XYZ file of C-alpha atoms in Angstrom:
651
model
C 70.249 89.830 43.685
C 66.865 88.319 42.828
C 66.768 86.393 46.125
C 67.652 89.558 48.039
C 64.890 91.568 46.368
C 62.328 88.823 46.993
C 63.327 88.765 50.655
C 62.903 92.544 50.918
C 59.392 92.341 49.504
C 58.162 89.105 51.067
C 59.464 89.543 54.622
C 56.829 92.179 55.557
C 54.115 90.189 53.738
C 54.874 86.958 55.616
C 55.079 88.837 58.922
C 51.742 90.537 58.194
C 50.115 87.178 57.457
C 51.437 85.604 60.664
C 50.457 88.567 62.858
C 47.033 88.777 61.236
C 46.095 85.096 61.028
C 47.820 83.783 64.152
C 47.730 86.875 66.342
C 45.955 85.125 69.220
C 48.462 82.272 69.249
C 51.639 84.359 69.127
C 50.291 87.074 71.427
C 50.967 90.804 71.432
C 54.729 90.466 71.872
C 54.924 87.892 69.099
C 53.038 90.189 66.709
C 55.279 93.184 67.259
C 58.533 91.218 67.296
C 57.909 89.348 64.062
C 56.817 92.470 62.155
C 59.606 94.663 63.574
C 62.246 92.067 62.715
C 60.800 91.529 59.221
C 60.691 95.227 58.356
C 64.127 95.689 59.971
C 65.436 92.932 57.688
C 63.872 94.672 54.672
C 65.512 97.946 55.705
C 68.926 96.335 56.177
C 68.797 94.640 52.780
C 67.420 97.810 51.123
C 70.301 99.821 52.572
C 72.699 97.200 51.202
C 71.067 97.453 47.747
C 71.380 101.247 47.915
C 75.038 100.942 48.847
C 75.623 98.527 45.972
C 73.882 100.880 43.547
C 76.268 103.656 44.556
C 79.325 101.723 43.382
C 80.671 102.459 39.921
C 80.276 98.831 38.872
C 76.598 98.615 39.839
C 74.259 97.316 37.180
C 70.551 98.137 37.057
C 68.437 95.085 37.880
C 65.482 94.779 35.497
C 64.016 91.317 35.253
C 60.786 89.360 35.290
C 60.043 87.358 38.436
C 56.818 85.700 37.326
C 54.752 85.760 34.131
C 51.074 85.727 34.969
C 49.694 85.490 31.429
C 50.318 86.475 27.822
C 47.259 87.631 25.886
C 47.414 88.773 22.241
C 51.118 89.426 22.650
C 50.643 91.532 25.793
C 52.737 90.099 28.622
C 51.407 90.547 32.173
C 54.210 90.005 34.650
C 55.562 90.533 38.128
C 59.005 92.062 37.763
C 61.507 94.299 39.533
C 63.332 97.375 38.279
C 65.960 98.359 40.839
C 68.055 101.360 39.920
C 69.244 104.205 42.134
C 65.809 105.832 42.226
C 64.200 102.581 43.351
C 66.972 101.794 45.847
C 66.591 105.220 47.454
C 62.810 104.825 47.737
C 63.132 101.302 49.161
C 65.520 102.513 51.856
C 63.387 105.500 52.839
C 60.151 103.467 52.930
C 61.587 100.629 55.012
C 63.465 102.899 57.454
C 60.468 105.104 58.220
C 58.229 102.029 58.424
C 60.687 100.378 60.817
C 60.651 103.439 63.085
C 56.852 103.475 63.007
C 56.722 99.782 63.939
C 58.959 100.366 66.988
C 56.998 103.475 67.992
C 53.715 101.566 67.731
C 54.733 99.261 70.587
C 54.428 102.220 72.948
C 51.574 104.081 71.290
C 49.177 101.150 70.808
C 50.098 99.071 73.852
C 46.608 99.244 75.394
C 44.627 98.888 72.168
C 42.604 95.651 71.794
C 43.428 95.539 68.068
C 47.191 95.456 68.707
C 48.047 92.418 66.569
C 45.712 93.516 63.792
C 47.415 96.923 63.619
C 50.878 95.408 63.263
C 49.571 93.126 60.546
C 48.147 96.096 58.639
C 51.271 98.298 58.802
C 53.520 95.434 57.716
C 51.137 94.765 54.812
C 51.251 98.485 53.979
C 55.047 98.275 53.746
C 54.800 95.282 51.390
C 52.331 97.121 49.137
C 54.539 100.211 48.887
C 57.620 98.113 48.118
C 55.757 96.337 45.317
C 54.828 99.736 43.907
C 58.298 101.303 43.905
C 60.096 98.146 42.736
C 57.785 97.472 39.779
C 59.177 97.358 36.257
C 55.768 97.347 34.584
C 52.417 99.100 34.812
C 50.494 95.989 35.906
C 52.541 95.580 39.070
C 52.565 99.352 39.578
C 48.775 99.322 39.500
C 48.669 96.375 41.905
C 50.841 98.238 44.421
C 48.864 101.424 43.754
C 45.574 99.738 44.650
C 47.070 97.748 47.513
C 48.294 100.842 49.371
C 44.833 102.330 48.846
C 43.149 99.238 50.266
C 45.392 99.022 53.334
C 45.050 102.762 53.960
C 41.271 102.195 53.995
C 41.737 99.537 56.671
C 44.109 101.691 58.712
C 42.219 104.992 58.555
C 39.124 103.125 59.734
C 41.094 101.009 62.211
C 38.879 102.184 65.079
C 35.821 101.048 63.157
C 33.401 101.706 66.021
C 33.945 105.456 65.609
C 31.530 106.914 62.999
C 34.089 109.597 62.096
C 36.695 106.935 61.321
C 34.297 105.051 59.058
C 33.368 108.289 57.274
C 37.063 109.118 56.826
C 38.094 105.778 55.348
C 35.111 105.740 52.970
C 35.991 109.273 51.912
C 39.598 108.279 51.234
C 38.503 105.198 49.325
C 35.965 107.023 47.126
C 38.170 110.031 46.338
C 41.026 107.739 45.379
C 38.712 105.803 43.072
C 38.278 109.021 41.078
C 42.023 109.408 40.691
C 42.540 105.710 40.026
C 40.015 105.803 37.179
C 42.191 108.388 35.423
C 45.261 106.291 36.168
C 43.643 103.198 34.651
C 42.673 105.139 31.510
C 46.287 106.287 31.190
C 47.535 102.698 31.353
C 44.950 101.702 28.716
C 46.202 104.510 26.462
C 49.796 103.356 26.923
C 48.915 99.773 26.030
C 46.868 100.929 23.026
C 49.685 102.962 21.493
C 52.764 100.963 22.544
C 51.390 97.438 22.947
C 53.355 96.897 26.155
C 53.162 97.244 29.931
C 56.910 97.118 30.531
C 58.503 100.471 31.427
C 61.546 100.026 29.219
C 59.522 99.018 26.179
C 57.015 101.833 26.709
C 59.769 104.453 27.004
C 61.455 103.059 23.887
C 58.154 103.353 21.977
C 57.220 106.790 23.347
C 57.324 108.083 19.779
C 54.053 106.238 19.155
C 52.446 108.239 21.965
C 53.918 111.472 20.636
C 52.584 110.821 17.139
C 49.263 109.389 18.315
C 46.007 111.327 18.572
C 42.924 110.735 20.706
C 39.445 112.012 19.855
C 37.980 112.925 23.228
C 35.322 115.231 21.808
C 33.818 114.656 18.371
C 35.939 116.267 15.668
C 38.721 117.373 18.045
C 42.007 115.462 18.204
C 44.320 115.655 21.231
C 47.982 114.567 21.391
C 48.030 111.133 22.995
C 51.169 111.913 25.015
C 49.507 114.937 26.662
C 46.266 113.109 27.444
C 48.149 110.105 28.820
C 50.439 112.166 31.054
C 47.561 114.254 32.409
C 45.580 111.081 33.152
C 48.621 109.661 34.951
C 48.726 112.872 36.960
C 45.027 112.523 37.821
C 45.972 109.256 39.487
C 48.819 111.010 41.282
C 46.440 113.781 42.412
C 44.338 111.186 44.201
C 47.160 109.294 45.900
C 49.264 112.377 46.665
C 46.264 114.559 47.586
C 46.420 117.518 45.231
C 43.571 119.988 44.728
C 40.723 119.084 44.195
C 41.345 115.438 45.188
C 43.006 116.439 48.470
C 39.934 116.315 50.704
C 40.561 112.798 52.049
C 43.989 113.455 53.553
C 43.094 115.694 56.547
C 40.305 113.280 57.495
C 42.787 110.396 57.492
C 43.860 111.742 60.905
C 41.013 109.646 62.313
C 43.381 106.687 62.188
C 45.984 106.037 64.930
C 48.969 108.424 64.905
C 51.547 105.816 63.744
C 49.635 105.279 60.526
C 49.319 109.027 60.036
C 53.112 109.149 60.073
C 53.445 106.204 57.699
C 50.855 107.452 55.189
C 52.056 111.060 55.215
C 55.798 110.472 55.312
C 56.917 107.517 53.261
C 54.156 105.475 51.703
C 50.818 106.304 50.131
C 51.100 110.044 49.549
C 54.578 109.750 48.052
C 53.396 107.166 45.505
C 52.180 109.865 43.105
C 55.474 111.775 43.350
C 57.473 108.643 42.640
C 55.237 107.631 39.734
C 55.508 110.994 37.954
C 59.285 111.004 38.448
C 59.527 107.450 37.112
C 57.498 108.528 34.069
C 59.853 111.456 33.350
C 60.679 110.104 29.838
C 56.982 110.586 28.976
C 56.377 113.886 30.782
C 59.348 115.497 29.063
C 57.488 115.084 25.765
C 54.526 117.253 26.841
C 54.948 120.779 28.180
C 51.179 121.008 28.617
C 51.282 118.100 31.067
C 54.304 119.582 32.867
C 52.533 122.928 33.146
C 49.460 121.199 34.586
C 51.585 119.461 37.223
C 53.400 122.715 38.003
C 50.302 124.879 38.489
C 48.236 122.379 40.480
C 51.212 121.668 42.731
C 51.798 125.389 43.305
C 48.124 126.006 44.071
C 48.073 123.157 46.577
C 51.324 124.287 48.214
C 50.047 127.799 48.916
C 46.336 127.297 49.624
C 46.696 124.263 51.877
C 49.405 125.997 53.892
C 46.983 128.840 54.617
C 44.403 126.371 55.943
C 47.026 124.986 58.338
C 47.273 128.408 60.004
C 43.711 128.209 61.416
C 43.598 124.522 62.417
C 43.564 123.598 66.110
C 43.953 119.805 65.946
C 47.664 119.026 66.353
C 47.578 116.232 63.767
C 45.514 118.190 61.243
C 48.008 121.064 61.287
C 50.745 118.606 60.317
C 48.393 117.009 57.764
C 47.897 120.338 55.980
C 51.648 120.767 56.125
C 51.920 117.470 54.233
C 49.495 118.710 51.585
C 51.567 121.852 51.150
C 54.897 120.013 50.954
C 53.512 117.532 48.426
C 52.610 120.594 46.372
C 56.269 121.671 46.509
C 57.328 118.254 45.227
C 54.910 118.435 42.310
C 56.126 121.942 41.510
C 59.632 120.508 41.202
C 58.385 117.723 38.919
C 56.448 120.214 36.773
C 59.584 122.333 36.409
C 61.451 119.206 35.168
C 63.562 119.280 38.356
C 62.734 115.639 39.051
C 65.822 115.147 41.193
C 64.779 118.039 43.439
C 61.302 116.570 43.817
C 62.658 113.166 44.865
C 65.257 114.850 47.091
C 62.499 116.748 48.917
C 60.473 113.528 49.127
C 63.403 111.898 50.925
C 64.155 114.719 53.368
C 60.449 115.306 53.986
C 59.921 111.631 54.835
C 62.288 111.911 57.799
C 61.146 115.192 59.311
C 57.448 114.667 58.605
C 57.511 111.222 60.246
C 59.343 112.902 63.129
C 56.672 115.607 63.458
C 53.798 113.130 63.413
C 55.414 110.785 65.914
C 56.307 113.742 68.171
C 52.677 114.856 67.954
C 51.681 111.329 68.947
C 53.998 111.556 71.945
C 52.224 114.759 72.973
C 48.851 113.046 72.542
C 49.995 110.185 74.806
C 51.117 112.664 77.449
C 47.863 114.631 77.198
C 45.712 111.472 77.524
C 44.676 111.576 73.847
C 43.801 115.260 73.797
C 44.549 116.713 70.325
C 43.312 120.320 70.626
C 46.366 122.580 70.910
C 44.250 125.204 72.709
C 44.147 122.834 75.688
C 47.923 122.429 75.874
C 50.786 124.839 76.587
C 54.060 124.790 78.537
C 54.793 121.147 77.735
C 58.508 121.611 77.117
C 59.390 121.212 80.822
C 57.347 118.005 81.068
C 58.410 116.429 77.743
C 61.924 117.726 76.914
C 62.867 114.998 74.412
C 59.590 115.347 72.544
C 60.031 119.137 72.521
C 63.601 119.062 71.188
C 62.814 116.511 68.483
C 59.725 118.440 67.385
C 61.852 121.601 67.272
C 64.296 119.770 64.983
C 61.438 118.630 62.747
C 60.002 122.153 62.640
C 63.343 123.721 61.693
C 63.793 121.115 58.958
C 60.263 121.749 57.671
C 60.635 125.535 57.389
C 63.999 125.188 55.649
C 66.266 126.549 58.385
C 69.815 126.831 56.954
C 71.787 123.628 57.414
C 68.796 121.398 58.152
C 67.620 118.778 55.652
C 64.592 120.707 54.425
C 66.678 123.769 53.615
C 68.609 122.069 50.824
C 65.649 120.388 49.152
C 63.191 123.287 49.450
C 65.744 125.910 48.377
C 66.621 123.803 45.326
C 62.927 123.594 44.338
C 62.393 127.351 44.643
C 65.519 128.143 42.609
C 64.615 125.539 39.986
C 61.148 127.041 39.506
C 62.687 130.492 39.240
C 64.902 129.287 36.370
C 62.211 127.199 34.665
C 60.731 128.046 31.273
C 57.655 125.814 31.632
C 54.448 127.884 31.121
C 53.106 129.013 34.488
C 56.472 129.058 36.237
C 56.014 132.696 37.314
C 52.800 131.939 39.209
C 54.375 128.828 40.712
C 57.429 130.790 41.878
C 55.239 133.336 43.678
C 53.214 130.534 45.302
C 56.185 128.541 46.616
C 57.996 131.679 47.766
C 54.929 132.914 49.656
C 54.466 129.399 51.017
C 57.781 129.663 52.871
C 56.364 132.394 55.137
C 53.096 130.489 55.621
C 54.924 127.240 56.476
C 57.003 128.941 59.158
C 53.907 130.674 60.552
C 51.790 127.554 61.110
C 54.770 125.406 62.150
C 55.953 127.746 64.885
C 52.367 128.477 65.895
C 52.033 124.787 66.725
C 55.382 124.722 68.545
C 54.725 127.852 70.620
C 51.107 127.039 71.511
C 51.884 123.445 72.530
C 55.240 123.784 74.268
C 55.464 127.446 75.364
C 53.226 129.920 77.138
C 50.861 129.192 79.989
C 49.538 125.737 80.807
C 45.931 125.282 79.682
C 45.179 121.813 81.046
C 43.646 120.582 84.300
C 45.387 119.370 87.456
C 44.635 115.714 86.735
C 46.489 115.929 83.403
C 49.342 117.820 85.076
C 49.804 115.115 87.712
C 50.201 112.367 85.110
C 52.057 114.385 82.461
C 55.531 113.000 81.746
C 57.914 112.131 78.950
C 56.903 109.167 76.773
C 58.653 105.773 77.203
C 61.803 104.899 75.288
C 59.956 102.908 72.594
C 58.352 106.236 71.644
C 61.318 108.590 72.142
C 63.962 106.345 70.518
C 62.335 106.536 67.031
C 62.036 110.311 67.526
C 65.775 110.610 68.137
C 66.645 108.277 65.261
C 64.437 110.320 62.893
C 65.791 113.636 64.193
C 69.340 112.738 63.162
C 68.690 112.470 59.384
C 66.313 115.454 59.658
C 69.426 117.478 60.458
C 72.235 115.914 58.429
C 70.804 114.017 55.450
C 70.392 117.122 53.302
C 73.987 118.289 53.593
C 75.318 114.769 53.010
C 73.325 114.085 49.843
C 72.550 117.413 48.139
C 75.658 117.319 45.951
C 75.372 113.855 44.405
C 71.561 113.684 44.287
C 70.984 117.053 42.644
C 74.146 118.005 40.836
C 76.238 114.849 40.550
C 74.113 112.931 38.051
C 73.466 110.325 40.743
C 70.105 109.208 39.355
C 71.611 108.575 35.928
C 69.083 107.405 33.353
C 66.390 106.862 36.010
C 65.290 110.476 35.559
C 65.411 111.735 31.978
C 65.318 115.479 31.249
C 65.478 117.282 27.923
C 68.410 119.667 27.644
C 66.222 122.770 27.325
C 64.341 121.751 30.517
C 67.389 120.900 32.642
C 67.198 123.622 35.307
C 69.176 121.538 37.807
C 72.142 121.468 35.445
C 72.002 125.256 35.321
C 71.817 125.407 39.115
C 74.744 123.012 39.337
C 77.079 125.553 37.779
C 76.647 127.690 40.909
C 76.860 124.842 43.446
C 80.095 124.798 45.441
C 79.191 122.523 48.330
C 76.576 122.451 51.111
C 78.219 125.168 53.215
C 78.426 127.498 50.229
C 74.744 126.768 49.595
C 73.953 127.838 53.176
C 75.959 131.036 52.753
C 74.203 131.764 49.480
C 70.828 130.954 51.044
C 71.343 133.556 53.762
C 71.323 136.181 51.039
C 68.070 134.986 49.458
C 64.379 135.625 50.152
C 63.304 132.145 51.368
C 65.436 132.170 54.534
C 64.260 135.625 55.566
C 60.638 134.841 54.773
C 60.907 131.769 57.010
C 62.436 133.916 59.752
C 59.619 136.444 59.341
C 57.024 133.663 59.644
C 58.623 132.321 62.840
C 58.891 135.826 64.326
C 55.251 136.553 63.457
C 54.192 133.317 65.164
C 56.181 134.264 68.288
C 54.614 137.718 68.421
C 51.054 136.447 67.914
C 51.114 133.344 70.093
C 53.665 134.174 72.819
C 54.076 137.944 73.117
C 50.514 139.040 72.277
C 48.397 135.896 72.448
C 45.258 138.051 72.531
C 45.766 139.288 68.974
C 44.854 136.131 66.946
C 41.228 136.290 68.156
C 41.043 139.997 67.277
C 42.528 139.373 63.805
C 40.122 136.470 63.217
C 37.190 138.731 64.092
C 38.418 141.614 61.928
C 39.064 139.279 58.992
C 36.078 137.035 59.675
C 35.176 136.389 55.986
C 38.731 135.205 55.237
C 38.914 133.268 58.489
C 35.601 131.562 57.710
C 36.828 130.543 54.236
C 40.021 129.059 55.692
C 38.205 127.419 58.603
C 35.765 125.791 56.163
C 38.709 124.722 53.969
C 37.511 126.709 50.941
C 34.158 124.874 51.138
C 35.469 121.882 49.201
C 33.665 119.458 51.507
C 30.401 121.399 51.266
C 30.686 121.545 47.477
C 31.334 117.813 47.237
C 28.471 117.100 49.612
C 25.964 119.266 47.761
C 27.025 118.589 44.178
C 28.317 115.034 44.141
C 26.780 113.379 47.185
C 23.398 115.125 47.122
C 23.491 115.230 43.315
C 24.003 111.477 43.149
C 21.154 110.934 45.595
C 18.821 113.241 43.653
C 19.768 111.541 40.381
C 19.070 108.173 41.990
C 15.675 109.355 43.210
C 14.876 110.699 39.722
C 15.702 107.365 38.092
C 13.747 105.580 40.816
C 10.608 107.679 40.335
C 10.687 107.896 36.531
C 12.412 104.651 35.623
C 11.342 102.300 38.392
C 7.994 103.608 39.629
C 6.605 105.216 36.441
C 8.027 103.149 33.567
C 8.828 99.721 35.032
C 6.272 99.411 37.834
C 3.687 101.842 36.474
C 3.702 101.055 32.754
C 5.328 97.672 32.281
C 4.373 95.682 35.370
C 1.232 97.320 36.748
C 0.281 98.719 33.318
C 0.351 95.254 31.764
C -1.736 93.845 34.602
C -4.285 96.639 34.250
C -4.468 96.162 30.449
C -5.043 92.428 30.878
C -7.691 93.160 33.509
C -9.442 95.673 31.262
C -9.378 93.329 28.253
C -10.625 90.475 30.414
C -13.520 92.686 31.549
C -14.424 93.408 27.939
C -14.327 89.707 27.012
C -16.291 88.888 30.137
C -18.992 91.365 29.049
C -19.326 89.625 25.671
C -19.772 86.171 27.219
C -23.452 86.647 28.268
C -24.754 83.073 27.719
C -27.693 84.232 25.515
C -27.978 82.432 22.128
C -29.308 85.438 20.214
C -26.231 87.501 21.308
C -23.907 84.903 19.803
C -26.015 84.681 16.588
C -25.961 88.461 16.259
C -22.145 88.501 16.752
C -21.727 85.808 14.069
C -23.857 87.787 11.567
C -21.898 90.986 12.269
C -18.610 89.150 11.904
C -19.661 87.506 8.645
C -20.794 90.853 7.228
C -17.441 92.423 8.169
C -15.535 89.581 6.505
C -17.582 89.828 3.275
C -17.106 93.591 3.209
C -13.334 93.224 3.546
C -13.200 90.621 0.747
C -15.242 92.819 -1.620
C -13.085 95.885 -0.934
C -9.861 93.910 -1.251
C -11.025 92.383 -4.563
């Protein structure tokens, strides 16, 4: 097993090194073949590990691969923990990555950085595998930072574009804020438990529960709550939750394949996975769970609304990702960890499908991304249209599609939850169903239906994408339809995750839901009688009426509701706030320190002030040295008189 796991991890790393260091020697074909084969090998072995974990005789693999150092009894190691949660994540990550690698052959075929791109995405896959397979916080943090580093390289892949450079710096800086909280959480864990190993930390969680931290003078906070909230701060950065979400829409500046990889299976899912993996700790703090629940619900609803007014095809899907990540965190906050991971899995397939379908549209439109300049594309790109329709139906939770099972389970779990704030969260995720359907079908109708809004030159060259682009779309469309029905029973209600996800009995909403589960078809029948399905239908119907039947109305509504439209168009002014408060504030603070500290104190007083004092004193001494004998005699008499006076007074 150890050799198999090492192969899964190292195959993408070796391929990335070869494509990156020897790209000119092996050529473009060599770069894509070696990375595609390596990631395909990782997927095949990951699927085998998942299959093995599903057998009744499967044993959890938890072992150290390499001990880096031992300091004061604290062991720092590279190790793997492969249980059913890990095996599922490994399979999803490698499959989506494999599809993205194949798709990239068609999308990036004319790009001069072809080999470099393949090297980066293979390295990204390695980093994510190291993260999900870790059995200790040191390796988790390594993978955590590695996916952040490679995302920086990929978002700014077209480094000659100023917008791309701004976007990757923004992603890097915002994630540093989250990562600082994450690092503090790890320090707290080490302080109270004396270990970095997951199993040992979970076994000593009582020390965190009993521990107290003095954040403000005279006020003690439960260590378990502080630690879990700090862990979540890290997750907010990686998984883009309000207010650390601002980097994700700008990450669209990178090539479309990396948008699919970041948004579907790698970086943004890292926070979801981490919180689920830390379920034994989160279950000990309802305050932390409530924090996760409310921030996730806020992100799910508010970011969905922003998606309604976006016009860039990739940014609409990006805001959809923000919203769906909010749904996953809502599930985690409601202690429905299985539902959160289930939605992570289904979402990975249909969100990768949507991004890659959008990329196919961009290829056909000669890299035009404004949906207002599209229209009527379904007759030119039928495969792209049908696969995007599948992805859209899965995203809105159409009965029978993958997203229906996972999203419906989250909404029902929140409804049954007793975690403080569950009522607000339920309203947010329920309202979000309508919003999701509205922006999703708006994109579909504006791009593929209605009148054509492009020029004759584009029309002459418009055609379906090549097979290296459409094949991954078809392969991703299949699980977007069937994976939910096939896995909802065991993953949510069959105890499939076992001890990987630990839930206290009074928090176990999925167990309560399980009493009413009678199979996927019964779940569809039950869903047809519930609000979410009809809200999704209402959202799709509203989109049809506004963007097909009466396409003149959206402009009128935007004018009538201009204050609301302006708020949504400016994305709640988060960017402006960050620019004015943090960016400008940092610059003003720097100028203040420069003027007071550098110019006034250091240069003015210490450096120049010392020179001036020496010059003044030298002038005084120079004035005394006249060269006249009677001046020196007079000075000696005065000095002698002063000395005698001091001696008399002292005596």
